[in-house]
Short mmCIF file of C-alpha atoms in Angstrom, two decimals:
data_model
loop_
_atom_site.label_atom_id
_atom_site.label_comp_id
_atom_site.label_asym_id
_atom_site.label_seq_id
_atom_site.Cartn_x
_atom_site.Cartn_y
_atom_site.Cartn_z
CA UNK A 1 6.58 16.74 -9.31
CA UNK A 2 9.93 15.12 -8.53
CA UNK A 3 9.63 11.83 -6.62
CA UNK A 4 11.49 13.18 -3.59
CA UNK A 5 9.47 16.41 -3.47
CA UNK A 6 6.39 14.58 -2.20
CA UNK A 7 5.67 14.55 1.51
CA UNK A 8 6.42 11.20 3.14
CA UNK A 9 3.20 9.53 4.32
CA UNK A 10 2.49 6.68 6.72
CA UNK A 11 -0.09 4.00 5.83
CA UNK A 12 -0.74 1.97 8.99
CA UNK A 13 -1.05 -1.73 8.26
CA UNK A 14 -4.28 -2.68 10.01
CA UNK A 15 -3.73 -6.44 9.78
CA UNK A 16 -1.10 -5.86 12.49
CA UNK A 17 -3.42 -4.00 14.86
CA UNK A 18 -4.85 -5.40 18.08
CA UNK A 19 -8.62 -5.62 17.62
CA UNK A 20 -9.17 -5.36 21.38
CA UNK A 21 -7.65 -1.85 21.31
CA UNK A 22 -8.81 -0.85 17.85
CA UNK A 23 -10.71 2.29 18.84
CA UNK A 24 -7.87 3.59 21.00
CA UNK A 25 -5.39 2.76 18.19
CA UNK A 26 -7.41 4.73 15.70
CA UNK A 27 -7.58 7.69 18.11
CA UNK A 28 -3.75 7.65 18.39
CA UNK A 29 -3.39 7.58 14.61
CA UNK A 30 -5.80 10.52 14.27
CA UNK A 31 -3.93 12.56 16.87
CA UNK A 32 -0.52 11.73 15.32
CA UNK A 33 -1.71 12.56 11.76
CA UNK A 34 -1.27 9.09 10.24
CA UNK A 35 -2.29 9.70 6.63
CA UNK A 36 -3.82 6.34 5.68
CA UNK A 37 -4.98 2.98 6.99
CA UNK A 38 -3.65 0.10 4.92
CA UNK A 39 -6.16 -2.72 4.50
CA UNK A 40 -4.89 -6.08 3.27
CA UNK A 41 -7.77 -7.88 1.61
CA UNK A 42 -6.80 -11.53 1.08
CA UNK A 43 -8.91 -14.32 -0.37
CA UNK A 44 -6.80 -17.42 0.42
CA UNK A 45 -6.47 -18.06 -3.34
CA UNK A 46 -4.25 -15.32 -4.74
CA UNK A 47 -2.21 -15.41 -1.54
CA UNK A 48 -2.02 -18.20 1.11
CA UNK A 49 -3.93 -16.38 3.83
CA UNK A 50 -7.31 -14.81 4.59
CA UNK A 51 -7.31 -11.12 5.36
CA UNK A 52 -9.56 -8.20 6.11
CA UNK A 53 -12.93 -8.26 4.38
CA UNK A 54 -15.78 -5.95 3.43
CA UNK A 55 -17.41 -5.89 6.89
CA UNK A 56 -14.11 -4.88 8.50
CA UNK A 57 -13.75 -2.11 5.95
CA UNK A 58 -17.29 -0.91 6.56
CA UNK A 59 -16.72 -0.97 10.33
CA UNK A 60 -13.45 0.94 10.05
CA UNK A 61 -15.07 3.67 8.03
CA UNK A 62 -17.63 4.13 10.82
CA UNK A 63 -14.77 4.69 13.30
CA UNK A 64 -12.66 7.22 11.42
CA UNK A 65 -12.36 9.52 8.46
CA UNK A 66 -8.72 8.57 7.81
CA UNK A 67 -8.60 7.57 4.12
CA UNK A 68 -8.08 3.88 3.35
CA UNK A 69 -5.28 2.26 1.36
CA UNK A 70 -6.93 -0.89 0.05
CA UNK A 71 -4.51 -3.61 -1.02
CA UNK A 72 -6.50 -6.20 -2.95
CA UNK A 73 -4.61 -9.51 -2.83
CA UNK A 74 -7.49 -11.32 -4.53
CA UNK A 75 -8.04 -13.23 -7.70
CA UNK A 76 -9.98 -11.49 -10.51
CA UNK A 77 -10.59 -8.23 -8.52
CA UNK A 78 -12.55 -6.70 -11.38
CA UNK A 79 -15.59 -8.76 -10.37
CA UNK A 80 -15.42 -7.84 -6.71
CA UNK A 81 -14.82 -4.10 -6.70
CA UNK A 82 -18.50 -3.31 -6.14
CA UNK A 83 -18.49 -5.27 -2.86
CA UNK A 84 -15.92 -3.04 -1.20
CA UNK A 85 -17.55 0.40 -1.06
CA UNK A 86 -14.63 2.25 -2.61
CA UNK A 87 -14.54 5.99 -1.92
CA UNK A 88 -12.79 8.75 -3.89
CA UNK A 89 -10.31 9.37 -1.05
CA UNK A 90 -9.07 5.76 -1.19
CA UNK A 91 -6.02 4.22 -2.76
CA UNK A 92 -6.83 0.86 -4.36
CA UNK A 93 -3.93 -1.46 -5.31
CA UNK A 94 -4.45 -4.45 -7.55
CA UNK A 95 -1.75 -7.01 -8.39
CA UNK A 96 -0.32 -7.44 -11.87
CA UNK A 97 -0.79 -11.20 -11.63
CA UNK A 98 -4.31 -11.11 -10.21
CA UNK A 99 -6.08 -10.77 -13.56
CA UNK A 100 -5.42 -11.68 -17.16
CA UNK A 101 -6.80 -8.20 -18.02
CA UNK A 102 -4.96 -5.78 -15.81
CA UNK A 103 -5.81 -2.73 -17.89
CA UNK A 104 -9.52 -3.69 -17.71
CA UNK A 105 -9.38 -3.79 -13.90
CA UNK A 106 -7.75 -0.37 -13.81
CA UNK A 107 -10.37 0.92 -16.22
CA UNK A 108 -13.15 -0.39 -14.03
CA UNK A 109 -11.63 1.37 -11.03
CA UNK A 110 -11.66 4.75 -12.77
CA UNK A 111 -15.34 5.65 -12.09
CA UNK A 112 -14.79 5.34 -8.35
CA UNK A 113 -12.50 8.38 -8.44
CA UNK A 114 -9.89 6.65 -6.26
CA UNK A 115 -6.17 6.55 -6.83
CA UNK A 116 -5.32 3.45 -8.87
CA UNK A 117 -2.12 1.65 -7.90
CA UNK A 118 -0.51 -1.45 -9.42
CA UNK A 119 1.07 -3.73 -6.83
CA UNK A 120 4.07 -5.75 -7.91
CA UNK A 121 5.60 -8.73 -6.07
CA UNK A 122 9.36 -9.10 -5.53
CA UNK A 123 9.65 -11.37 -8.60
CA UNK A 124 7.30 -9.37 -10.86
CA UNK A 125 9.37 -8.01 -13.78
CA UNK A 126 9.76 -4.27 -13.83
CA UNK A 127 8.91 -4.16 -17.53
CA UNK A 128 5.34 -5.21 -16.61
CA UNK A 129 4.81 -1.59 -15.58
CA UNK A 130 5.57 -0.06 -18.98
CA UNK A 131 2.23 -0.95 -20.59
CA UNK A 132 0.11 0.36 -17.72
CA UNK A 133 1.75 3.67 -16.84
CA UNK A 134 -1.12 5.58 -18.48
CA UNK A 135 -3.67 3.74 -16.26
CA UNK A 136 -2.16 4.23 -12.83
CA UNK A 137 -1.53 6.87 -10.18
CA UNK A 138 0.95 4.84 -8.24
CA UNK A 139 2.96 1.66 -7.82
CA UNK A 140 2.89 -0.43 -4.63
CA UNK A 141 6.31 -2.13 -4.48
CA UNK A 142 6.10 -5.26 -2.34
CA UNK A 143 9.32 -5.68 -0.39
CA UNK A 144 8.24 -9.14 0.76
CA UNK A 145 6.10 -11.85 -0.81
CA UNK A 146 2.52 -10.96 0.09
CA UNK A 147 0.28 -12.85 2.49
CA UNK A 148 1.79 -12.65 5.96
CA UNK A 149 3.01 -9.92 8.31
CA UNK A 150 6.41 -10.00 10.00
CA UNK A 151 8.54 -11.16 7.06
CA UNK A 152 12.12 -10.00 6.38
CA UNK A 153 12.72 -7.86 3.33
CA UNK A 154 13.70 -9.58 0.06
CA UNK A 155 17.12 -7.90 -0.47
CA UNK A 156 16.74 -7.44 -4.26
CA UNK A 157 13.63 -5.25 -3.73
CA UNK A 158 15.81 -2.38 -2.56
CA UNK A 159 17.51 -2.35 -5.98
CA UNK A 160 14.14 -2.84 -7.63
CA UNK A 161 12.67 0.27 -6.01
CA UNK A 162 15.59 2.34 -7.31
CA UNK A 163 15.16 0.87 -10.82
CA UNK A 164 11.42 1.65 -10.77
CA UNK A 165 12.21 5.28 -9.80
CA UNK A 166 14.64 5.45 -12.73
CA UNK A 167 12.00 3.98 -15.08
CA UNK A 168 9.54 6.68 -14.03
CA UNK A 169 12.11 9.42 -14.59
CA UNK A 170 13.03 7.98 -17.98
CA UNK A 171 9.39 7.84 -19.07
CA UNK A 172 8.64 11.32 -17.78
CA UNK A 173 6.15 9.92 -15.27
CA UNK A 174 7.43 11.26 -11.98
CA UNK A 175 3.80 12.13 -11.20
CA UNK A 176 3.31 8.43 -10.40
CA UNK A 177 3.57 7.76 -6.62
CA UNK A 178 5.77 5.00 -5.22
CA UNK A 179 4.47 3.12 -2.21
CA UNK A 180 6.58 0.50 -0.39
CA UNK A 181 5.14 -2.36 1.61
CA UNK A 182 6.86 -5.01 3.75
CA UNK A 183 9.47 -4.89 6.56
CA UNK A 184 9.44 -1.08 6.52
CA UNK A 185 11.72 -0.44 9.45
CA UNK A 186 12.83 3.19 9.97
CA UNK A 187 16.25 2.26 8.48
CA UNK A 188 14.70 0.63 5.40
CA UNK A 189 12.26 3.52 5.10
CA UNK A 190 15.14 6.02 4.98
CA UNK A 191 16.86 4.14 2.17
CA UNK A 192 13.62 3.86 0.19
CA UNK A 193 12.82 7.52 0.79
CA UNK A 194 16.19 8.38 -0.74
CA UNK A 195 15.23 6.64 -4.00
CA UNK A 196 11.83 8.28 -4.21
CA UNK A 197 9.26 6.34 -2.17
CA UNK A 198 6.62 8.56 -0.52
CA UNK A 199 4.07 6.18 1.03
CA UNK A 200 5.30 3.76 3.66
CA UNK A 201 3.16 0.83 4.81
CA UNK A 202 3.94 0.53 8.53
CA UNK A 203 3.41 -2.74 10.36
CA UNK A 204 5.18 -4.82 12.97
CA UNK A 205 8.60 -3.55 11.88
CA UNK A 206 7.73 0.01 12.85
CA UNK A 207 4.61 1.48 14.38
CA UNK A 208 3.09 -1.75 15.63
CA UNK A 209 6.34 -2.84 17.26
CA UNK A 210 5.54 -3.44 20.94
CA UNK A 211 2.26 -2.72 22.71
CA UNK A 212 -0.05 0.26 22.23
CA UNK A 213 1.90 2.36 24.72
CA UNK A 214 4.80 2.48 22.19
CA UNK A 215 2.77 3.52 19.14
CA UNK A 216 3.28 7.28 19.46
CA UNK A 217 7.05 6.98 19.84
CA UNK A 218 7.17 4.47 16.95
CA UNK A 219 5.25 6.88 14.67
CA UNK A 220 7.61 9.71 15.56
CA UNK A 221 10.66 7.53 14.80
CA UNK A 222 9.28 6.54 11.39
CA UNK A 223 8.35 10.20 10.65
CA UNK A 224 11.96 11.22 11.19
CA UNK A 225 13.07 8.60 8.64
CA UNK A 226 10.72 9.74 5.88
CA UNK A 227 10.90 13.51 6.03
#
């Protein structure tokens, strides 16, 4: 499948959500057809912040059947996968730098039946992908340095996304999905859609911009950008 042939999907960044209105937020996402809920799991070691943990994930599953997009910003994820309760409908992203044995982590993810993504930071060399293409279903391209919401895009990551798309074409691996994460405004989403991105992590730059009364309009605006 060509990169641009895939339907554009929204993955709502739940670290940006208001916990007070969580149930109502989820109901809006269900009604608006948001495809995934993006969960940033942070351990304070791999990135300088603490994020959403296993109890939050468990609670969210009790609220909705929307599939999860689990972004593991944790050190040595291979030893922690069993804590999370991974389901076959999930995406699970692990970072290239998070383990000395990246291929082993991806191997250990295989029995869960989930989609296996490799997340790469703005400064992660593109050639790091070449040795793992046979182990992954997708690439999560970080457009900001991970750890905190609300950052501005690292300008070079726009060029990087285009280069990754070219690498996938050159290697005959256009079946691999490109996800983009960080400062995904509608304008940035349109540019990234044009180079082949199909999953868009949506946070304070798009669907969580403003209060809950704005979420439906924000989702519609982002949808128009990623068709």
